[in-house]
């Protein structure tokens, strides 16, 4: 990979992510009138507490907070769940006229990603970086994914970079297409062989994306 592409790739900074589902048999947040509020944010380690559905609270965070939970859960998952629940309880108990029940511990789940998302570094030219990273015509190494798009963290970003890759492939294939008309054979340069390819049939058709060449 060229130094220019490596520099551009370094401009996309990976971010740790962590999420955990605390599952309850009692939808206590609905009783507290919070079910339609979407989420609660806090300056504590949980950061975001989403009222996900009728039985689950989703705890979601990133950066140093994700690393904190990731390390804690790796050492002792049960300790992690209990510490997380205690923070949830401490935040919500003042708004409940009943004791908040414990989760169904065996049905809780969590996941940590060391590079769950990406963000462009401050000061970089995002469009220029995208153009450099996704251009694999010289290195013959191609990158796709939301990490190198202007829609980081979204499926749309992965789709956009995939479209760029497809266009590059089509352009390269068109340059290498051999079209022969009966009785009029042609010789087409082949970069891979460093010479010429001899046609083996009077008429060769190659279809790319529904177009015939």
PDB file of C-alpha atoms in Angstrom:
ATOM      1  CA  UNK A   1       0.000   0.000   0.000  1.00  0.00           C
ATOM      2  CA  UNK A   2       1.335   3.437  -0.873  1.00  0.00           C
ATOM      3  CA  UNK A   3       2.380   5.806   1.946  1.00  0.00           C
ATOM      4  CA  UNK A   4      -0.304   8.229   0.791  1.00  0.00           C
ATOM      5  CA  UNK A   5      -3.054   5.637   1.319  1.00  0.00           C
ATOM      6  CA  UNK A   6      -1.641   4.616   4.700  1.00  0.00           C
ATOM      7  CA  UNK A   7      -1.676   8.252   5.832  1.00  0.00           C
ATOM      8  CA  UNK A   8      -5.293   8.600   4.701  1.00  0.00           C
ATOM      9  CA  UNK A   9      -6.294   5.401   6.508  1.00  0.00           C
ATOM     10  CA  UNK A  10      -4.713   6.717   9.717  1.00  0.00           C
ATOM     11  CA  UNK A  11      -7.110   9.672   9.555  1.00  0.00           C
ATOM     12  CA  UNK A  12     -10.015   7.321  10.354  1.00  0.00           C
ATOM     13  CA  UNK A  13      -9.810   6.730  14.100  1.00  0.00           C
ATOM     14  CA  UNK A  14     -11.280   3.478  15.536  1.00  0.00           C
ATOM     15  CA  UNK A  15     -13.573   3.796  18.563  1.00  0.00           C
ATOM     16  CA  UNK A  16     -14.339   1.113  21.194  1.00  0.00           C
ATOM     17  CA  UNK A  17     -18.029   0.316  21.710  1.00  0.00           C
ATOM     18  CA  UNK A  18     -19.863  -1.584  24.435  1.00  0.00           C
ATOM     19  CA  UNK A  19     -23.472  -2.606  24.809  1.00  0.00           C
ATOM     20  CA  UNK A  20     -25.340  -4.712  27.322  1.00  0.00           C
ATOM     21  CA  UNK A  21     -28.948  -5.841  27.599  1.00  0.00           C
ATOM     22  CA  UNK A  22     -30.424  -6.060  31.092  1.00  0.00           C
ATOM     23  CA  UNK A  23     -33.529  -8.216  30.791  1.00  0.00           C
ATOM     24  CA  UNK A  24     -36.385  -7.953  33.289  1.00  0.00           C
ATOM     25  CA  UNK A  25     -39.579  -9.939  33.804  1.00  0.00           C
ATOM     26  CA  UNK A  26     -41.253  -6.740  35.040  1.00  0.00           C
ATOM     27  CA  UNK A  27     -41.450  -3.685  32.793  1.00  0.00           C
ATOM     28  CA  UNK A  28     -40.832  -1.304  35.698  1.00  0.00           C
ATOM     29  CA  UNK A  29     -39.758   1.673  33.530  1.00  0.00           C
ATOM     30  CA  UNK A  30     -43.224   1.684  31.949  1.00  0.00           C
ATOM     31  CA  UNK A  31     -44.771   1.868  35.421  1.00  0.00           C
ATOM     32  CA  UNK A  32     -42.516   4.857  36.106  1.00  0.00           C
ATOM     33  CA  UNK A  33     -43.763   6.565  32.936  1.00  0.00           C
ATOM     34  CA  UNK A  34     -40.458   6.285  31.098  1.00  0.00           C
ATOM     35  CA  UNK A  35     -41.320   3.794  28.349  1.00  0.00           C
ATOM     36  CA  UNK A  36     -41.969   6.478  25.756  1.00  0.00           C
ATOM     37  CA  UNK A  37     -38.951   8.613  26.636  1.00  0.00           C
ATOM     38  CA  UNK A  38     -36.487   6.748  24.415  1.00  0.00           C
ATOM     39  CA  UNK A  39     -33.440   6.877  26.655  1.00  0.00           C
ATOM     40  CA  UNK A  40     -31.780   8.442  29.671  1.00  0.00           C
ATOM     41  CA  UNK A  41     -28.260   9.877  29.426  1.00  0.00           C
ATOM     42  CA  UNK A  42     -25.923  10.167  32.381  1.00  0.00           C
ATOM     43  CA  UNK A  43     -22.421  11.361  33.215  1.00  0.00           C
ATOM     44  CA  UNK A  44     -21.882   7.993  34.911  1.00  0.00           C
ATOM     45  CA  UNK A  45     -20.183   4.995  33.350  1.00  0.00           C
ATOM     46  CA  UNK A  46     -23.397   3.727  31.729  1.00  0.00           C
ATOM     47  CA  UNK A  47     -23.666   6.923  29.630  1.00  0.00           C
ATOM     48  CA  UNK A  48     -26.820   5.861  27.723  1.00  0.00           C
ATOM     49  CA  UNK A  49     -29.725   3.808  29.093  1.00  0.00           C
ATOM     50  CA  UNK A  50     -32.238   2.959  26.370  1.00  0.00           C
ATOM     51  CA  UNK A  51     -35.768   1.738  27.143  1.00  0.00           C
ATOM     52  CA  UNK A  52     -35.332  -0.829  24.394  1.00  0.00           C
ATOM     53  CA  UNK A  53     -38.579  -2.827  24.606  1.00  0.00           C
ATOM     54  CA  UNK A  54     -40.989  -4.250  27.164  1.00  0.00           C
ATOM     55  CA  UNK A  55     -38.380  -6.451  28.821  1.00  0.00           C
ATOM     56  CA  UNK A  56     -34.939  -5.001  28.037  1.00  0.00           C
ATOM     57  CA  UNK A  57     -32.854  -2.013  28.959  1.00  0.00           C
ATOM     58  CA  UNK A  58     -29.969  -1.364  26.574  1.00  0.00           C
ATOM     59  CA  UNK A  59     -26.819   0.130  28.077  1.00  0.00           C
ATOM     60  CA  UNK A  60     -24.707   1.674  25.326  1.00  0.00           C
ATOM     61  CA  UNK A  61     -21.433   3.596  25.483  1.00  0.00           C
ATOM     62  CA  UNK A  62     -18.194   4.271  23.628  1.00  0.00           C
ATOM     63  CA  UNK A  63     -14.603   5.383  24.082  1.00  0.00           C
ATOM     64  CA  UNK A  64     -13.026   5.082  27.524  1.00  0.00           C
ATOM     65  CA  UNK A  65     -16.342   4.044  29.066  1.00  0.00           C
ATOM     66  CA  UNK A  66     -16.620   1.120  26.637  1.00  0.00           C
ATOM     67  CA  UNK A  67     -13.075   0.085  27.549  1.00  0.00           C
ATOM     68  CA  UNK A  68     -13.946   0.287  31.253  1.00  0.00           C
ATOM     69  CA  UNK A  69     -16.925  -2.060  30.923  1.00  0.00           C
ATOM     70  CA  UNK A  70     -15.109  -4.303  28.465  1.00  0.00           C
ATOM     71  CA  UNK A  71     -12.275  -4.952  30.921  1.00  0.00           C
ATOM     72  CA  UNK A  72     -14.658  -5.400  33.867  1.00  0.00           C
ATOM     73  CA  UNK A  73     -16.893  -7.881  32.055  1.00  0.00           C
ATOM     74  CA  UNK A  74     -13.883  -9.789  30.758  1.00  0.00           C
ATOM     75  CA  UNK A  75     -12.687 -10.365  34.330  1.00  0.00           C
ATOM     76  CA  UNK A  76     -16.062 -10.990  35.970  1.00  0.00           C
ATOM     77  CA  UNK A  77     -19.277 -10.718  33.920  1.00  0.00           C
ATOM     78  CA  UNK A  78     -21.563 -11.026  36.951  1.00  0.00           C
ATOM     79  CA  UNK A  79     -19.761  -8.221  38.725  1.00  0.00           C
ATOM     80  CA  UNK A  80     -20.133  -6.119  35.612  1.00  0.00           C
ATOM     81  CA  UNK A  81     -23.883  -6.728  35.385  1.00  0.00           C
ATOM     82  CA  UNK A  82     -24.410  -5.954  39.069  1.00  0.00           C
ATOM     83  CA  UNK A  83     -22.386  -2.746  38.955  1.00  0.00           C
ATOM     84  CA  UNK A  84     -24.285  -1.673  35.860  1.00  0.00           C
ATOM     85  CA  UNK A  85     -27.644  -2.441  37.471  1.00  0.00           C
ATOM     86  CA  UNK A  86     -26.711  -0.521  40.625  1.00  0.00           C
ATOM     87  CA  UNK A  87     -26.036   2.568  38.530  1.00  0.00           C
ATOM     88  CA  UNK A  88     -29.327   2.118  36.659  1.00  0.00           C
ATOM     89  CA  UNK A  89     -31.140   1.704  39.981  1.00  0.00           C
ATOM     90  CA  UNK A  90     -29.436   4.731  41.557  1.00  0.00           C
ATOM     91  CA  UNK A  91     -30.520   6.922  38.623  1.00  0.00           C
ATOM     92  CA  UNK A  92     -34.135   5.707  38.437  1.00  0.00           C
ATOM     93  CA  UNK A  93     -35.121   4.907  42.019  1.00  0.00           C
ATOM     94  CA  UNK A  94     -35.986   8.531  42.928  1.00  0.00           C
ATOM     95  CA  UNK A  95     -38.647   8.468  40.189  1.00  0.00           C
ATOM     96  CA  UNK A  96     -40.209   5.170  41.270  1.00  0.00           C
ATOM     97  CA  UNK A  97     -42.602   4.680  44.179  1.00  0.00           C
ATOM     98  CA  UNK A  98     -41.660   1.000  44.281  1.00  0.00           C
ATOM     99  CA  UNK A  99     -38.468  -1.002  44.635  1.00  0.00           C
ATOM    100  CA  UNK A 100     -36.812  -1.604  41.268  1.00  0.00           C
ATOM    101  CA  UNK A 101     -36.498  -5.374  40.749  1.00  0.00           C
ATOM    102  CA  UNK A 102     -33.259  -7.107  39.763  1.00  0.00           C
ATOM    103  CA  UNK A 103     -32.779  -8.281  36.188  1.00  0.00           C
ATOM    104  CA  UNK A 104     -33.088 -11.902  35.138  1.00  0.00           C
ATOM    105  CA  UNK A 105     -29.306 -12.305  35.300  1.00  0.00           C
ATOM    106  CA  UNK A 106     -29.129 -15.470  33.203  1.00  0.00           C
ATOM    107  CA  UNK A 107     -30.869 -13.760  30.299  1.00  0.00           C
ATOM    108  CA  UNK A 108     -28.668 -10.664  30.246  1.00  0.00           C
ATOM    109  CA  UNK A 109     -26.081 -10.282  27.490  1.00  0.00           C
ATOM    110  CA  UNK A 110     -23.212  -7.998  26.541  1.00  0.00           C
ATOM    111  CA  UNK A 111     -20.704  -7.330  23.770  1.00  0.00           C
ATOM    112  CA  UNK A 112     -17.499  -5.293  23.519  1.00  0.00           C
ATOM    113  CA  UNK A 113     -15.807  -4.116  20.311  1.00  0.00           C
ATOM    114  CA  UNK A 114     -12.321  -2.640  20.455  1.00  0.00           C
ATOM    115  CA  UNK A 115     -12.951  -0.958  17.077  1.00  0.00           C
ATOM    116  CA  UNK A 116     -16.750  -0.917  16.906  1.00  0.00           C
ATOM    117  CA  UNK A 117     -16.933   2.383  15.042  1.00  0.00           C
ATOM    118  CA  UNK A 118     -14.739   4.966  13.353  1.00  0.00           C
ATOM    119  CA  UNK A 119     -14.544   8.758  13.309  1.00  0.00           C
ATOM    120  CA  UNK A 120     -12.525  11.026  11.056  1.00  0.00           C
ATOM    121  CA  UNK A 121      -9.819  12.918  12.912  1.00  0.00           C
ATOM    122  CA  UNK A 122     -10.251  16.661  13.322  1.00  0.00           C
ATOM    123  CA  UNK A 123      -8.603  18.679  10.577  1.00  0.00           C
ATOM    124  CA  UNK A 124      -8.405  15.999   7.873  1.00  0.00           C
ATOM    125  CA  UNK A 125      -9.970  16.496   4.440  1.00  0.00           C
ATOM    126  CA  UNK A 126     -12.611  13.762   4.597  1.00  0.00           C
ATOM    127  CA  UNK A 127     -13.511  13.753   0.900  1.00  0.00           C
ATOM    128  CA  UNK A 128      -9.843  13.636  -0.144  1.00  0.00           C
ATOM    129  CA  UNK A 129      -9.157  10.776   2.287  1.00  0.00           C
ATOM    130  CA  UNK A 130     -12.126   8.788   0.970  1.00  0.00           C
ATOM    131  CA  UNK A 131     -10.958   9.234  -2.631  1.00  0.00           C
ATOM    132  CA  UNK A 132      -7.401   8.118  -1.780  1.00  0.00           C
ATOM    133  CA  UNK A 133      -8.401   5.126   0.367  1.00  0.00           C
ATOM    134  CA  UNK A 134     -11.030   3.735  -1.996  1.00  0.00           C
ATOM    135  CA  UNK A 135      -8.839   4.068  -5.090  1.00  0.00           C
ATOM    136  CA  UNK A 136      -7.166   0.679  -5.404  1.00  0.00           C
ATOM    137  CA  UNK A 137      -6.343   0.823  -9.102  1.00  0.00           C
ATOM    138  CA  UNK A 138      -2.593   1.178  -8.492  1.00  0.00           C
ATOM    139  CA  UNK A 139      -2.073  -1.035  -5.442  1.00  0.00           C
ATOM    140  CA  UNK A 140      -4.706  -3.594  -6.514  1.00  0.00           C
ATOM    141  CA  UNK A 141      -5.828  -3.570  -2.876  1.00  0.00           C
ATOM    142  CA  UNK A 142      -9.379  -2.419  -2.337  1.00  0.00           C
ATOM    143  CA  UNK A 143     -11.160  -1.158   0.789  1.00  0.00           C
ATOM    144  CA  UNK A 144     -14.862  -0.870   1.486  1.00  0.00           C
ATOM    145  CA  UNK A 145     -16.827  -0.224   4.653  1.00  0.00           C
ATOM    146  CA  UNK A 146     -18.386   2.606   6.598  1.00  0.00           C
ATOM    147  CA  UNK A 147     -15.020   3.283   8.322  1.00  0.00           C
ATOM    148  CA  UNK A 148     -13.799   5.008   5.148  1.00  0.00           C
ATOM    149  CA  UNK A 149     -16.996   6.809   4.158  1.00  0.00           C
ATOM    150  CA  UNK A 150     -18.853  10.025   4.955  1.00  0.00           C
ATOM    151  CA  UNK A 151     -21.541   7.948   6.701  1.00  0.00           C
ATOM    152  CA  UNK A 152     -19.467   6.352   9.457  1.00  0.00           C
ATOM    153  CA  UNK A 153     -21.437   4.049  11.719  1.00  0.00           C
ATOM    154  CA  UNK A 154     -24.181   3.503   9.149  1.00  0.00           C
ATOM    155  CA  UNK A 155     -24.846   0.760   6.603  1.00  0.00           C
ATOM    156  CA  UNK A 156     -25.188   3.482   3.970  1.00  0.00           C
ATOM    157  CA  UNK A 157     -21.475   4.211   4.352  1.00  0.00           C
ATOM    158  CA  UNK A 158     -20.585   0.594   3.544  1.00  0.00           C
ATOM    159  CA  UNK A 159     -22.921   0.663   0.537  1.00  0.00           C
ATOM    160  CA  UNK A 160     -21.428   3.916  -0.778  1.00  0.00           C
ATOM    161  CA  UNK A 161     -17.843   2.598  -0.685  1.00  0.00           C
ATOM    162  CA  UNK A 162     -18.982  -0.679  -2.260  1.00  0.00           C
ATOM    163  CA  UNK A 163     -20.444   1.283  -5.164  1.00  0.00           C
ATOM    164  CA  UNK A 164     -17.099   3.033  -5.629  1.00  0.00           C
ATOM    165  CA  UNK A 165     -15.368  -0.364  -5.739  1.00  0.00           C
ATOM    166  CA  UNK A 166     -17.835  -1.772  -8.266  1.00  0.00           C
ATOM    167  CA  UNK A 167     -17.305   1.225 -10.547  1.00  0.00           C
ATOM    168  CA  UNK A 168     -13.533   0.684 -10.388  1.00  0.00           C
ATOM    169  CA  UNK A 169     -13.893  -3.002 -11.250  1.00  0.00           C
ATOM    170  CA  UNK A 170     -16.181  -2.191 -14.179  1.00  0.00           C
ATOM    171  CA  UNK A 171     -13.767   0.412 -15.487  1.00  0.00           C
ATOM    172  CA  UNK A 172     -10.833  -2.005 -15.285  1.00  0.00           C
ATOM    173  CA  UNK A 173     -12.807  -4.791 -16.924  1.00  0.00           C
ATOM    174  CA  UNK A 174     -13.842  -2.529 -19.773  1.00  0.00           C
ATOM    175  CA  UNK A 175     -10.198  -1.711 -20.429  1.00  0.00           C
ATOM    176  CA  UNK A 176      -9.343  -5.413 -20.609  1.00  0.00           C
ATOM    177  CA  UNK A 177     -12.354  -6.551 -22.616  1.00  0.00           C
ATOM    178  CA  UNK A 178     -11.616  -8.308 -25.874  1.00  0.00           C
ATOM    179  CA  UNK A 179     -14.171  -7.771 -28.603  1.00  0.00           C
ATOM    180  CA  UNK A 180     -13.635  -9.630 -31.832  1.00  0.00           C
ATOM    181  CA  UNK A 181     -15.700  -9.470 -34.942  1.00  0.00           C
ATOM    182  CA  UNK A 182     -15.791 -12.470 -37.238  1.00  0.00           C
ATOM    183  CA  UNK A 183     -12.970 -12.291 -39.742  1.00  0.00           C
ATOM    184  CA  UNK A 184     -11.349  -9.313 -38.018  1.00  0.00           C
ATOM    185  CA  UNK A 185      -9.304 -10.587 -35.068  1.00  0.00           C
ATOM    186  CA  UNK A 186      -7.638  -8.052 -32.822  1.00  0.00           C
ATOM    187  CA  UNK A 187      -4.721  -8.217 -30.423  1.00  0.00           C
ATOM    188  CA  UNK A 188      -5.282  -6.550 -27.058  1.00  0.00           C
ATOM    189  CA  UNK A 189      -2.405  -5.698 -24.662  1.00  0.00           C
ATOM    190  CA  UNK A 190      -2.402  -7.630 -21.381  1.00  0.00           C
ATOM    191  CA  UNK A 191      -0.649  -5.884 -18.497  1.00  0.00           C
ATOM    192  CA  UNK A 192      -0.645  -9.056 -16.464  1.00  0.00           C
ATOM    193  CA  UNK A 193       1.249 -11.053 -19.096  1.00  0.00           C
ATOM    194  CA  UNK A 194       3.380  -8.190 -20.345  1.00  0.00           C
ATOM    195  CA  UNK A 195       2.616  -9.252 -23.926  1.00  0.00           C
ATOM    196  CA  UNK A 196      -0.404  -9.897 -26.147  1.00  0.00           C
ATOM    197  CA  UNK A 197      -3.306 -12.301 -25.743  1.00  0.00           C
ATOM    198  CA  UNK A 198      -4.260 -14.292 -28.807  1.00  0.00           C
ATOM    199  CA  UNK A 199      -8.035 -14.723 -29.244  1.00  0.00           C
ATOM    200  CA  UNK A 200      -9.143 -18.346 -29.312  1.00  0.00           C
ATOM    201  CA  UNK A 201     -12.554 -17.775 -30.901  1.00  0.00           C
ATOM    202  CA  UNK A 202     -13.829 -15.781 -33.839  1.00  0.00           C
ATOM    203  CA  UNK A 203     -16.231 -13.893 -31.587  1.00  0.00           C
ATOM    204  CA  UNK A 204     -15.876 -13.408 -27.849  1.00  0.00           C
ATOM    205  CA  UNK A 205     -18.602 -11.763 -25.745  1.00  0.00           C
ATOM    206  CA  UNK A 206     -18.082 -10.607 -22.175  1.00  0.00           C
ATOM    207  CA  UNK A 207     -20.982  -9.348 -20.083  1.00  0.00           C
ATOM    208  CA  UNK A 208     -20.447  -6.951 -17.193  1.00  0.00           C
ATOM    209  CA  UNK A 209     -23.392  -5.676 -15.205  1.00  0.00           C
ATOM    210  CA  UNK A 210     -25.808  -6.632 -17.928  1.00  0.00           C
ATOM    211  CA  UNK A 211     -23.837  -4.818 -20.680  1.00  0.00           C
ATOM    212  CA  UNK A 212     -22.247  -6.752 -23.517  1.00  0.00           C
ATOM    213  CA  UNK A 213     -18.769  -5.912 -24.756  1.00  0.00           C
TER     214      UNK A 213
END
